[in-house]
Tab-separated table of C-alpha atoms in Angstrom:
chain	number	residue	atom	x	y	z
A	1	MET	CA	0.301	0.023	-0.452
A	2	SER	CA	1.257	3.478	-1.024
A	3	ARG	CA	1.050	6.210	0.761
A	4	PRO	CA	0.126	9.502	0.058
A	5	VAL	CA	3.718	12.469	-1.009
A	6	THR	CA	2.577	15.512	1.172
A	7	ALA	CA	3.571	19.154	-0.323
A	8	GLY	CA	6.600	19.132	2.027
A	9	ARG	CA	8.106	15.650	0.751
A	10	ALA	CA	7.823	16.618	-3.231
A	11	LEU	CA	9.770	19.841	-2.635
A	12	LEU	CA	12.795	17.998	0.017
A	13	VAL	CA	12.387	15.784	-3.013
A	14	LEU	CA	12.713	18.352	-5.486
A	15	ALA	CA	15.776	20.130	-3.669
A	16	ALA	CA	17.408	16.768	-3.466
A	17	VAL	CA	17.584	16.160	-6.701
A	18	LEU	CA	18.614	19.808	-7.980
A	19	PHE	CA	20.955	19.432	-5.399
A	20	MET	CA	22.352	16.233	-6.511
A	21	GLY	CA	22.275	17.227	-10.435
A	22	VAL	CA	23.803	21.232	-10.603
A	23	LEU	CA	25.928	21.176	-8.112
A	24	PRO	CA	28.428	18.735	-9.829
A	25	ALA	CA	27.797	20.888	-13.027
A	26	ALA	CA	28.072	23.852	-11.518
A	27	SER	CA	31.115	22.391	-9.751
A	28	GLN	CA	32.701	21.126	-12.997
A	29	ASP	CA	32.613	24.997	-14.592
A	30	ALA	CA	34.027	25.947	-11.621
A	31	ALA	CA	36.637	24.231	-12.417
A	32	GLU	CA	36.941	24.736	-15.541
A	33	ARG	CA	37.757	28.223	-14.890
A	34	LEU	CA	39.982	27.808	-12.517
A	35	LEU	CA	41.631	25.695	-15.200
A	36	GLY	CA	41.179	28.341	-17.641
A	37	GLY	CA	38.560	26.871	-20.353
A	38	VAL	CA	40.013	23.538	-19.844
A	39	THR	CA	38.730	20.956	-18.682
A	40	VAL	CA	39.190	18.080	-16.202
A	41	GLU	CA	38.988	15.415	-18.444
A	42	GLN	CA	41.663	17.053	-20.743
A	43	VAL	CA	43.839	17.279	-17.481
A	44	ALA	CA	44.013	13.690	-17.115
A	45	ARG	CA	44.392	12.648	-20.301
A	46	HIS	CA	46.909	15.409	-20.715
A	47	ALA	CA	49.083	12.888	-18.013
A	48	ILE	CA	48.399	10.262	-19.298
A	49	ILE	CA	50.009	10.877	-22.712
A	50	ALA	CA	52.674	12.876	-21.335
A	51	PRO	CA	55.664	10.425	-20.989
A	52	GLN	CA	55.156	9.896	-25.382
A	53	ILE	CA	55.542	13.890	-25.290
A	54	VAL	CA	57.785	15.082	-23.088
A	55	ASP	CA	61.035	14.122	-21.535
A	56	TYR	CA	62.509	14.710	-18.307
A	57	GLU	CA	65.522	14.095	-15.740
A	58	GLY	CA	65.145	14.296	-11.626
A	59	THR	CA	65.183	13.169	-8.575
A	60	LYS	CA	62.120	11.637	-7.231
A	61	VAL	CA	61.191	10.476	-3.434
A	62	LEU	CA	58.932	7.227	-2.761
A	63	SER	CA	57.051	6.923	0.335
A	64	ILE	CA	55.132	3.360	0.842
A	65	LEU	CA	54.064	1.322	3.670
A	66	ARG	CA	55.546	-1.581	4.107
A	67	GLY	CA	53.254	-4.081	6.514
A	68	GLN	CA	53.264	-1.308	10.006
A	69	ALA	CA	56.660	1.238	8.785
A	70	MET	CA	56.842	3.362	5.546
A	71	GLU	CA	59.882	3.586	3.977
A	72	THR	CA	61.028	6.248	1.825
A	73	VAL	CA	63.553	5.396	-1.234
A	74	THR	CA	64.888	8.217	-3.537
A	75	VAL	CA	65.574	7.556	-6.772
A	76	SER	CA	67.116	9.547	-10.035
A	77	GLU	CA	64.689	9.032	-12.672
A	78	ALA	CA	65.368	10.220	-16.656
A	79	HIS	CA	62.771	9.135	-18.964
A	80	LYS	CA	62.969	9.768	-22.371
A	81	ARG	CA	60.127	9.391	-24.718
A	82	PRO	CA	57.795	7.594	-25.040
A	83	ASN	CA	59.163	4.683	-23.072
A	84	ARG	CA	62.548	4.441	-22.150
A	85	MET	CA	63.488	4.697	-18.675
A	86	ARG	CA	66.539	4.988	-16.503
A	87	LEU	CA	66.919	4.590	-12.370
A	88	GLU	CA	69.417	5.331	-10.272
A	89	PHE	CA	68.746	4.405	-6.588
A	90	LEU	CA	70.095	7.119	-3.629
A	91	SER	CA	69.088	6.154	-1.395
A	92	PRO	CA	68.631	3.886	1.240
A	93	GLU	CA	71.735	2.826	1.455
A	94	GLU	CA	70.837	-0.959	1.328
A	95	VAL	CA	69.630	-0.186	-2.327
A	96	ALA	CA	71.584	2.562	-2.619
A	97	GLY	CA	73.497	2.122	-6.498
A	98	ARG	CA	71.070	0.299	-7.859
A	99	LEU	CA	70.962	0.523	-11.295
A	100	VAL	CA	67.550	-0.154	-13.452
A	101	VAL	CA	67.650	0.853	-17.604
A	102	ASP	CA	64.127	0.289	-19.883
A	103	ASP	CA	64.573	0.814	-23.202
A	104	GLY	CA	61.254	-0.143	-24.222
A	105	ILE	CA	61.429	-3.442	-24.945
A	106	GLN	CA	63.526	-5.253	-21.917
A	107	THR	CA	64.623	-4.102	-18.160
A	108	TRP	CA	67.462	-4.076	-17.120
A	109	HIS	CA	68.254	-4.677	-13.090
A	110	TYR	CA	72.133	-4.609	-11.870
A	111	GLU	CA	72.173	-4.810	-7.985
A	112	PRO	CA	75.792	-4.204	-7.266
A	113	ARG	CA	75.873	-5.945	-3.898
A	114	LEU	CA	75.727	-9.087	-5.680
A	115	HIS	CA	77.212	-8.221	-8.813
A	116	VAL	CA	74.451	-9.757	-10.654
A	117	VAL	CA	71.607	-8.195	-13.632
A	118	ILE	CA	67.833	-9.888	-13.499
A	119	GLN	CA	66.564	-8.983	-17.010
A	120	GLY	CA	62.550	-8.918	-17.804
A	121	PRO	CA	60.283	-7.802	-19.540
A	122	THR	CA	59.884	-3.509	-20.308
A	123	LEU	CA	57.721	-1.937	-17.742
A	124	GLY	CA	56.794	0.988	-20.191
A	125	ALA	CA	53.927	-0.958	-21.330
A	126	GLN	CA	51.806	1.746	-23.631
A	127	ARG	CA	49.479	3.433	-21.242
A	128	GLU	CA	46.770	5.571	-23.574
A	129	GLY	CA	43.983	2.744	-22.930
A	130	PRO	CA	40.142	3.823	-24.031
A	131	PHE	CA	39.849	6.679	-22.246
A	132	ASP	CA	35.691	6.656	-22.191
A	133	ARG	CA	36.568	3.901	-20.306
A	134	LEU	CA	38.676	5.404	-18.283
A	135	LEU	CA	35.743	7.632	-17.325
A	136	GLU	CA	32.861	5.203	-17.664
A	137	ARG	CA	34.713	3.831	-14.334
A	138	TYR	CA	36.418	6.642	-12.326
A	139	MET	CA	35.432	9.814	-11.062
A	140	ILE	CA	37.530	12.662	-11.926
A	141	SER	CA	37.852	15.876	-10.091
A	142	LEU	CA	40.064	18.527	-9.055
A	143	LEU	CA	40.904	18.901	-5.909
A	144	SER	CA	42.659	22.821	-6.548
A	145	LEU	CA	45.540	24.818	-8.212
A	146	GLU	CA	48.846	24.544	-6.122
A	147	GLU	CA	53.129	24.674	-6.739
A	148	VAL	CA	55.064	21.780	-6.138
A	149	ILE	CA	58.948	22.750	-6.734
A	150	GLY	CA	58.239	26.167	-8.740
A	151	ARG	CA	56.150	24.269	-11.187
A	152	GLN	CA	51.987	25.296	-11.915
A	153	THR	CA	49.484	21.506	-10.867
A	154	ALA	CA	46.207	20.816	-11.320
A	155	VAL	CA	45.469	18.134	-8.186
A	156	LEU	CA	43.132	16.246	-9.351
A	157	SER	CA	41.352	13.339	-7.618
A	158	LEU	CA	40.510	9.833	-8.811
A	159	LYS	CA	37.910	7.638	-6.810
A	160	PRO	CA	36.394	4.345	-8.706
A	161	ARG	CA	33.126	4.084	-9.058
A	162	GLN	CA	32.171	1.004	-8.214
A	163	GLY	CA	34.913	0.063	-5.501
A	164	ARG	CA	36.923	2.755	-2.135
A	165	GLY	CA	40.473	4.190	-2.487
A	166	GLU	CA	41.765	7.303	-3.591
A	167	ARG	CA	44.674	8.429	-6.091
A	168	ARG	CA	45.979	12.125	-5.909
A	169	LEU	CA	47.638	13.489	-8.596
A	170	TRP	CA	49.939	16.837	-9.117
A	171	ILE	CA	50.007	17.226	-12.441
A	172	ASP	CA	52.279	19.543	-13.971
A	173	ARG	CA	49.464	22.093	-16.648
A	174	THR	CA	52.501	22.624	-18.691
A	175	THR	CA	53.815	19.401	-19.380
A	176	GLY	CA	51.281	16.948	-17.923
A	177	VAL	CA	53.780	14.588	-15.535
A	178	ALA	CA	52.305	13.751	-12.480
A	179	LEU	CA	55.133	16.397	-10.200
A	180	ARG	CA	52.975	13.933	-7.233
A	181	THR	CA	51.242	11.165	-6.564
A	182	GLU	CA	49.350	9.306	-3.444
A	183	GLU	CA	47.366	6.403	-2.438
A	184	ARG	CA	44.789	6.503	0.292
A	185	ASP	CA	43.724	3.748	1.464
A	186	PRO	CA	40.291	3.713	3.488
A	187	ASP	CA	41.204	1.257	5.901
A	188	ASP	CA	45.006	2.405	6.863
A	189	GLY	CA	45.125	5.720	5.296
A	190	LEU	CA	48.121	7.053	3.059
A	191	VAL	CA	50.034	4.154	1.607
A	192	SER	CA	51.907	5.810	-0.992
A	193	THR	CA	53.238	9.127	-2.209
A	194	THR	CA	55.766	10.055	-4.968
A	195	TYR	CA	57.079	13.414	-5.424
A	196	PHE	CA	59.868	15.424	-7.106
A	197	THR	CA	62.085	17.153	-5.448
A	198	ARG	CA	63.912	18.202	-8.969
A	199	ILE	CA	63.354	17.808	-12.109
A	200	SER	CA	64.015	19.029	-15.358
A	201	TYR	CA	62.284	18.881	-19.114
A	202	GLY	CA	63.120	18.792	-22.648
A	203	LEU	CA	66.529	17.395	-22.708
A	204	ASN	CA	68.018	16.067	-25.527
A	205	PHE	CA	69.200	12.569	-23.570
A	206	PRO	CA	72.039	10.581	-25.140
A	207	ASP	CA	69.863	7.123	-26.184
A	208	ALA	CA	73.455	5.497	-25.106
A	209	LEU	CA	71.537	5.982	-21.560
A	210	PHE	CA	68.872	4.126	-22.157
A	211	ARG	CA	71.073	0.975	-23.485
A	212	PRO	CA	71.886	-2.420	-21.199
A	213	ARG	CA	75.920	-1.871	-20.621
A	214	ILE	CA	76.152	-5.295	-18.548
A	215	PRO	CA	79.202	-4.817	-16.228
A	216	ALA	CA	82.213	-7.263	-16.761
A	217	GLY	CA	82.191	-10.406	-15.272
A	218	ALA	CA	78.230	-9.912	-13.750
A	219	ARG	CA	75.940	-12.497	-13.574
A	220	VAL	CA	72.470	-11.915	-16.085
A	221	VAL	CA	70.244	-13.773	-14.986
A	222	SER	CA	66.337	-14.097	-15.514
A	223	PRO	CA	64.644	-15.500	-12.755
A	224	ALA	CA	60.689	-15.702	-14.467
A	225	GLU	CA	60.404	-16.825	-18.125
A	226	PRO	CA	59.447	-14.118	-20.357
A	227	SER	CA	55.297	-14.650	-20.976
A	228	GLY	CA	54.079	-14.094	-24.033
A	229	PRO	CA	50.912	-12.566	-25.502
A	230	LEU	CA	47.850	-13.065	-23.923
A	231	VAL	CA	45.143	-15.926	-24.638
A	232	SER	CA	41.922	-16.655	-23.990
A	233	VAL	CA	40.523	-18.976	-21.380
A	234	PRO	CA	40.416	-22.593	-23.355
A	235	ARG	CA	44.001	-21.595	-24.294
A	236	LEU	CA	45.330	-20.891	-21.055
A	237	GLN	CA	43.664	-24.249	-19.971
A	238	GLN	CA	45.501	-26.392	-22.615
A	239	ALA	CA	48.721	-25.034	-22.084
A	240	VAL	CA	48.614	-25.119	-18.346
A	241	GLY	CA	47.171	-28.236	-18.484
A	242	PHE	CA	43.770	-28.412	-15.917
A	243	ALA	CA	40.788	-26.677	-15.645
A	244	ILE	CA	40.604	-23.064	-14.841
A	245	ASN	CA	37.126	-21.339	-13.453
A	246	ALA	CA	38.150	-17.626	-15.193
A	247	PRO	CA	34.981	-15.668	-14.187
A	248	GLN	CA	34.462	-12.307	-16.781
A	249	THR	CA	33.814	-9.766	-14.139
A	250	LEU	CA	35.294	-8.866	-10.978
A	251	PRO	CA	33.390	-6.782	-8.373
A	252	GLY	CA	34.270	-3.251	-8.697
A	253	GLY	CA	34.079	-3.498	-12.036
A	254	PHE	CA	36.733	-5.245	-13.556
A	255	THR	CA	36.475	-6.986	-16.489
A	256	LEU	CA	38.459	-9.812	-17.951
A	257	VAL	CA	41.522	-9.091	-21.356
A	258	GLY	CA	43.188	-12.409	-21.391
A	259	GLY	CA	45.360	-15.146	-19.668
A	260	GLU	CA	48.837	-16.560	-20.095
A	261	PRO	CA	50.668	-19.384	-18.559
A	262	VAL	CA	53.354	-18.469	-15.848
A	263	HIS	CA	55.950	-20.559	-15.166
A	264	GLY	CA	59.511	-20.314	-12.440
A	265	GLY	CA	60.945	-23.250	-10.889
A	266	PRO	CA	58.983	-25.857	-10.049
A	267	LEU	CA	56.018	-23.084	-10.227
A	268	ARG	CA	53.005	-23.646	-13.325
A	269	ALA	CA	50.210	-21.449	-12.702
A	270	ALA	CA	47.553	-19.507	-14.589
A	271	TYR	CA	47.617	-16.211	-14.877
A	272	LEU	CA	44.225	-13.748	-15.319
A	273	ARG	CA	44.530	-10.274	-16.307
A	274	TYR	CA	41.308	-8.109	-15.216
A	275	THR	CA	41.170	-4.197	-15.760
A	276	ASP	CA	38.647	-1.628	-14.881
A	277	GLY	CA	40.154	1.001	-17.492
A	278	ALA	CA	43.034	2.023	-15.021
A	279	ARG	CA	44.328	-0.579	-12.288
A	280	GLN	CA	45.502	-4.077	-12.631
A	281	VAL	CA	44.428	-7.251	-11.113
A	282	GLY	CA	45.996	-10.841	-11.483
A	283	LEU	CA	44.827	-13.634	-10.677
A	284	PHE	CA	46.686	-16.737	-10.415
A	285	MET	CA	45.680	-20.375	-10.591
A	286	ALA	CA	47.233	-23.477	-9.393
A	287	PRO	CA	46.487	-26.868	-8.436
A	288	SER	CA	46.922	-26.921	-4.536
A	289	ALA	CA	48.770	-30.420	-4.499
A	290	ARG	CA	51.415	-29.367	-6.471
A	291	LEU	CA	51.921	-26.927	-3.705
A	292	GLY	CA	53.479	-26.819	-0.123
A	293	PRO	CA	50.930	-23.517	2.432
A	294	PRO	CA	51.895	-20.367	1.737
A	295	GLY	CA	54.047	-19.360	3.860
A	296	ARG	CA	55.113	-15.514	3.754
A	297	GLY	CA	52.558	-12.603	5.199
A	298	ALA	CA	49.351	-12.285	7.718
A	299	ALA	CA	46.886	-14.431	7.748
A	300	VAL	CA	42.988	-13.588	6.479
A	301	PRO	CA	41.112	-15.692	8.460
A	302	ALA	CA	37.914	-14.630	6.119
A	303	LEU	CA	39.388	-16.438	3.388
A	304	GLY	CA	40.370	-20.043	5.350
A	305	GLY	CA	43.052	-20.702	7.773
A	306	GLU	CA	45.870	-20.633	5.701
A	307	ALA	CA	44.915	-17.850	3.308
A	308	ARG	CA	47.760	-15.299	3.820
A	309	ALA	CA	47.813	-11.407	2.355
A	310	MET	CA	51.225	-9.116	2.211
A	311	GLY	CA	51.247	-5.665	0.568
A	312	TRP	CA	53.735	-2.608	-1.264
A	313	GLY	CA	52.109	0.218	-1.022
A	314	PRO	CA	49.100	0.152	-2.708
A	315	THR	CA	49.930	-3.059	-4.578
A	316	ARG	CA	47.814	-6.068	-2.946
A	317	LEU	CA	48.435	-9.998	-2.744
A	318	VAL	CA	46.189	-12.009	-1.021
A	319	GLN	CA	46.924	-16.202	-1.699
A	320	TRP	CA	43.790	-18.404	-0.489
A	321	GLU	CA	42.693	-21.930	-1.473
A	322	ALA	CA	39.096	-23.040	-3.326
A	323	ARG	CA	38.478	-26.453	-4.509
A	324	GLY	CA	41.875	-27.941	-4.333
A	325	VAL	CA	43.063	-24.704	-6.126
A	326	ARG	CA	45.882	-22.064	-4.595
A	327	LEU	CA	44.842	-18.679	-5.778
A	328	THR	CA	46.323	-15.465	-5.399
A	329	LEU	CA	45.321	-11.834	-6.506
A	330	ILE	CA	47.458	-9.096	-6.756
A	331	GLY	CA	46.612	-4.818	-7.657
A	332	PRO	CA	46.465	-2.078	-6.275
A	333	LEU	CA	43.312	-2.690	-3.951
A	334	PRO	CA	42.667	-1.703	-0.524
A	335	LEU	CA	43.010	-5.123	1.130
A	336	ALA	CA	39.127	-5.458	1.962
A	337	ASP	CA	38.234	-5.061	-1.967
A	338	LEU	CA	40.344	-7.769	-2.897
A	339	VAL	CA	39.192	-10.443	0.070
A	340	GLN	CA	36.117	-9.065	-0.971
A	341	ILE	CA	36.726	-10.342	-5.213
A	342	ALA	CA	38.137	-13.685	-3.550
A	343	ARG	CA	35.370	-14.392	-1.110
A	344	SER	CA	33.295	-14.175	-4.922
A	345	LEU	CA	35.526	-15.849	-5.829
A	346	SER	CA	35.480	-18.825	-3.168
A	347	GLY	CA	31.947	-19.069	-3.569
A	348	ARG	CA	32.385	-17.804	0.153
B	1	MET	CA	120.393	-76.055	-23.296
B	2	SER	CA	120.134	-73.202	-20.543
B	3	GLY	CA	120.682	-73.997	-16.921
B	4	ASP	CA	117.050	-72.902	-15.997
B	5	ARG	CA	115.647	-75.502	-17.923
B	6	PHE	CA	118.249	-78.741	-15.985
B	7	GLU	CA	116.590	-77.345	-12.827
B	8	ARG	CA	113.352	-78.276	-14.427
B	9	LEU	CA	114.451	-81.831	-15.830
B	10	LEU	CA	116.126	-82.985	-12.545
B	11	SER	CA	113.516	-84.467	-10.307
B	12	ALA	CA	111.815	-86.085	-13.407
B	13	TYR	CA	115.597	-87.378	-13.642
B	14	LEU	CA	115.688	-88.794	-10.035
B	15	ASP	CA	112.385	-90.480	-10.779
B	16	GLY	CA	113.547	-92.151	-13.969
B	17	GLU	CA	110.629	-90.227	-16.240
B	18	LEU	CA	113.423	-88.527	-18.764
B	19	LEU	CA	113.802	-89.837	-22.263
B	20	PRO	CA	116.985	-91.899	-22.915
B	21	GLU	CA	118.316	-88.694	-24.617
B	22	GLU	CA	116.917	-86.376	-22.094
B	23	MET	CA	118.809	-88.626	-19.348
B	24	ALA	CA	122.751	-88.198	-20.763
B	25	GLU	CA	121.999	-85.235	-21.754
B	26	VAL	CA	121.485	-84.243	-17.981
B	27	ARG	CA	124.187	-86.498	-16.650
B	28	ALA	CA	126.925	-84.958	-19.046
B	29	HIS	CA	125.329	-81.182	-17.843
B	30	LEU	CA	126.182	-82.678	-14.106
B	31	ASP	CA	129.424	-83.552	-15.273
B	32	GLY	CA	130.359	-79.333	-15.854
B	33	CYS	CA	127.871	-77.552	-13.172
B	34	GLU	CA	128.337	-77.228	-9.629
B	35	SER	CA	125.176	-75.547	-8.930
B	36	CYS	CA	122.476	-78.113	-10.262
B	37	ARG	CA	124.467	-80.673	-8.652
B	38	GLU	CA	123.776	-79.012	-5.064
B	39	GLU	CA	120.453	-79.071	-6.265
B	40	LEU	CA	119.735	-82.278	-7.441
B	41	GLU	CA	121.026	-83.780	-3.838
B	42	SER	CA	119.136	-81.297	-2.256
B	43	LEU	CA	116.082	-83.038	-4.308
B	44	ARG	CA	117.104	-86.148	-3.105
B	45	ALA	CA	117.040	-85.533	0.385
B	46	THR	CA	113.484	-83.877	0.042
B	47	LYS	CA	112.666	-87.107	-1.686
B	48	GLN	CA	114.038	-89.788	1.168
B	49	LEU	CA	112.947	-87.373	4.088
B	50	VAL	CA	109.042	-87.528	1.908
B	51	GLY	CA	109.488	-91.013	1.498
B	52	HIS	CA	110.248	-91.944	5.531
B	53	LEU	CA	106.866	-90.126	6.720
B	54	ALA	CA	103.982	-92.595	7.094
B	55	GLN	CA	100.800	-93.043	5.015
B	56	PRO	CA	98.177	-92.498	6.394
B	57	VAL	CA	95.122	-95.344	6.402
B	58	LEU	CA	91.891	-94.253	4.075
B	59	PRO	CA	88.533	-95.783	4.932
B	60	SER	CA	88.286	-98.357	2.975
B	61	ASN	CA	84.524	-96.934	1.417
B	62	PHE	CA	87.463	-93.955	-0.060
B	63	ALA	CA	87.236	-93.922	-2.898
B	64	ALA	CA	83.363	-94.566	-3.651
B	65	GLY	CA	83.024	-92.027	-1.473
B	66	VAL	CA	84.685	-89.291	-3.463
B	67	TRP	CA	82.704	-90.860	-6.634
B	68	SER	CA	79.894	-90.851	-5.984
B	69	ARG	CA	80.276	-87.671	-4.560
B	70	ILE	CA	81.764	-86.244	-8.140
B	71	GLU	CA	79.116	-88.197	-9.902
B	72	ARG	CA	75.582	-86.573	-7.590
B	73	PRO	CA	73.721	-83.974	-9.787
B	74	ALA	CA	74.412	-80.121	-8.666
B	75	GLU	CA	71.450	-79.008	-6.108
B	76	ARG	CA	68.796	-76.240	-7.388
B	77	ARG	CA	68.381	-73.453	-5.530
B	78	TRP	CA	64.967	-71.836	-5.434
B	79	PHE	CA	65.633	-68.779	-3.459
B	80	TRP	CA	69.182	-66.662	-3.551
B	81	TRP	CA	70.131	-65.470	-1.380
B	82	PRO	CA	72.719	-62.897	-1.092
B	83	ARG	CA	75.523	-62.228	1.043
B	84	PRO	CA	74.231	-59.980	4.005
B	85	ALA	CA	76.877	-56.384	2.788
B	86	VAL	CA	75.178	-57.049	-0.502
B	87	ALA	CA	71.543	-57.623	0.721
B	88	LEU	CA	72.317	-54.436	2.862
B	89	ALA	CA	73.387	-52.411	-0.349
B	90	ALA	CA	69.922	-53.381	-2.193
B	91	VAL	CA	68.063	-52.566	0.604
B	92	VAL	CA	69.513	-48.929	0.537
B	93	LEU	CA	69.614	-48.366	-3.771
B	94	ALA	CA	66.117	-49.286	-2.748
B	95	VAL	CA	65.324	-47.003	-0.238
B	96	ILE	CA	67.080	-44.307	-2.131
B	97	LEU	CA	65.331	-44.684	-6.061
B	98	VAL	CA	62.137	-44.198	-3.833
B	99	ALA	CA	62.321	-41.279	-1.584
B	100	VAL	CA	64.027	-39.448	-3.830
B	101	PRO	CA	61.680	-38.378	-5.637
B	102	LEU	CA	59.337	-38.593	-2.959
B	103	VAL	CA	61.678	-35.788	-1.090
B	104	ARG	CA	62.147	-34.263	-4.589
B	105	GLY	CA	58.689	-33.621	-5.428
B	106	HIS	CA	57.694	-32.193	-1.805
B	107	LEU	CA	60.420	-29.889	-1.492
B	108	ASP	CA	59.652	-28.718	-5.173
B	109	ARG	CA	55.994	-28.267	-3.965
B	110	LEU	CA	57.214	-26.216	-0.769
B	111	LYS	CA	59.523	-24.467	-3.084
B	112	ALA	CA	56.277	-23.473	-5.459
B	113	ALA	CA	54.857	-22.567	-2.192
B	114	GLU	CA	57.901	-20.249	-1.569
B	115	VAL	CA	58.018	-18.636	-4.609
B	116	GLY	CA	55.273	-18.209	-5.820
B	117	PRO	CA	53.838	-13.934	-4.437
B	118	ASP	CA	57.456	-13.371	-5.977
B	119	LEU	CA	56.954	-14.749	-9.384
B	120	PHE	CA	53.444	-13.032	-9.802
B	121	VAL	CA	55.146	-10.206	-8.426
B	122	ARG	CA	57.240	-10.359	-11.114
B	123	SER	CA	54.674	-11.523	-13.896
B	124	TYR	CA	51.745	-9.190	-12.811
B	125	ALA	CA	54.620	-5.857	-13.222
B	126	PRO	CA	54.371	-5.446	-17.199
B	127	ALA	CA	50.145	-5.245	-16.242
B	128	ALA	CA	50.608	-3.099	-13.422
B	129	ALA	CA	52.836	-0.546	-15.922
B	130	GLU	CA	49.721	-0.433	-18.341
B	131	ASP	CA	47.893	1.549	-15.162
B	132	PRO	CA	48.373	4.980	-16.897
B	133	PHE	CA	48.691	6.808	-12.967
B	134	ALA	CA	50.565	4.255	-12.169
B	135	ASP	CA	54.278	5.602	-11.143
B	136	ARG	CA	56.551	2.763	-13.187
B	137	ALA	CA	59.408	4.048	-10.610
B	138	PHE	CA	57.056	2.378	-7.653
B	139	ILE	CA	56.585	-0.368	-9.982
B	140	THR	CA	59.728	-1.093	-10.439
B	141	LEU	CA	61.034	-1.336	-6.761
B	142	ILE	CA	59.030	-3.722	-6.003
B	143	THR	CA	59.881	-5.938	-8.805
B	144	THR	CA	63.385	-5.285	-7.809
B	145	ASP	CA	62.399	-6.745	-4.699
B	146	ALA	CA	60.495	-9.676	-5.878
B	147	GLY	CA	63.194	-10.576	-8.221
B	148	LEU	CA	65.728	-10.543	-5.399
B	149	ARG	CA	64.238	-12.384	-4.057
B	150	LEU	CA	63.556	-15.563	-6.524
B	151	LEU	CA	67.402	-15.532	-6.810
B	152	GLY	CA	67.184	-16.016	-2.763
B	153	GLU	CA	68.307	-13.678	-1.418
B	154	ASP	CA	66.811	-10.868	0.870
B	155	PRO	CA	66.138	-7.146	-1.137
B	156	ARG	CA	67.497	-4.990	2.439
B	157	GLY	CA	70.228	-7.480	2.561
B	158	LEU	CA	72.445	-4.996	4.275
B	159	ARG	CA	69.892	-4.954	7.192
B	160	ARG	CA	70.803	-8.920	7.695
């Protein structure tokens, strides 16, 4: 039975509708005015394509939550468009001297303490995905205009529409480079920050700076076998030799992109990749009978006795077992959100 | 003919077992060889000494017993029972053949579980770098740390 709607109630509903509809439009207008006629979306897009149009070199400070403590690392970072990178770690003492060169095809990491070079795939992949999809999945808003190391920045907030957590980016208004970033977790607060303490643009870096130079006598190793192109789930199933139950979507708006087999030492696993347009989630599966109990990490009672969780800044990993399969989820999500996805996969 | 050959013929010479021409030859050699004459005397003394030993009395059925044992067919062994040392070595080998794959399989499973998170972080890193707002320096840091752990090294080794 429906109750008659009073005039007072109708007014309240009308006010709410007007508030919800008009205020964002008003704030959008205000942001556009602040940005001198540029929209927030245009600033975000500028940030995405910046690596392809600008070279830079600077000193960056990373602060990352590891367990209960923040670890601060200083690194000299050079970028050559579109996707080459050179990192020289300066501090703390434990990582000082570490050198990483990415030529856009492969990455070489030289560890001076061990005189070893670790080879791996490039981390300079093409970043410009479908921008419309990104806008569908994220709320992007302008928080303020601030000056960072003498440069004007637009401070953007990115919040997933289906999920929690927040990213804040201080985008250089001239170049589009993120001079400062923050990752905020609803449970743990600030889990990572990165910021340049100095930066120089438009330098004509020599190509040689982004080519690996293997030090004489250094051992070159490749601890994980190189991955191939993404394949469909049936083909992945054939490659790994066991059944894979892979949902097309995961809670939080993540959609399956494809899969690939993963080989490393005695471990064989199926790797499924999901994305929400920006964040990437990896789901790894391996038959439990071929694995020992999970060792490291904190217990996750919600996922069973042997479930474990670990984290590095915003990147979290949970491992658990369901129906004879060891599952591992990894992604830049709050732990509670990752556990929620895990529970949906296990039917808990 | 050499002296060595005559020494070998002396025993047969004493027993009269040589051909007449060999007897004559040895005799002629003995006339001119003092060492062979001494050897001959020594042999003669030994034969005399042995000849004075008492003859053992054999039982009457001794020869029959010997012949019956010679002619008896070999006993068929239904079970092969090796010597203790060989048996022990065989048991140890069998245990090794069974235990090594079991232990190795168990270690592989433990190792696979141990390397899992680091292998997954490394495999995931290229995808993470596709996030347009992710910091590549941060991704590189966690990737290189995972790589070092896969090599069995502590990424912050100096703190040990």
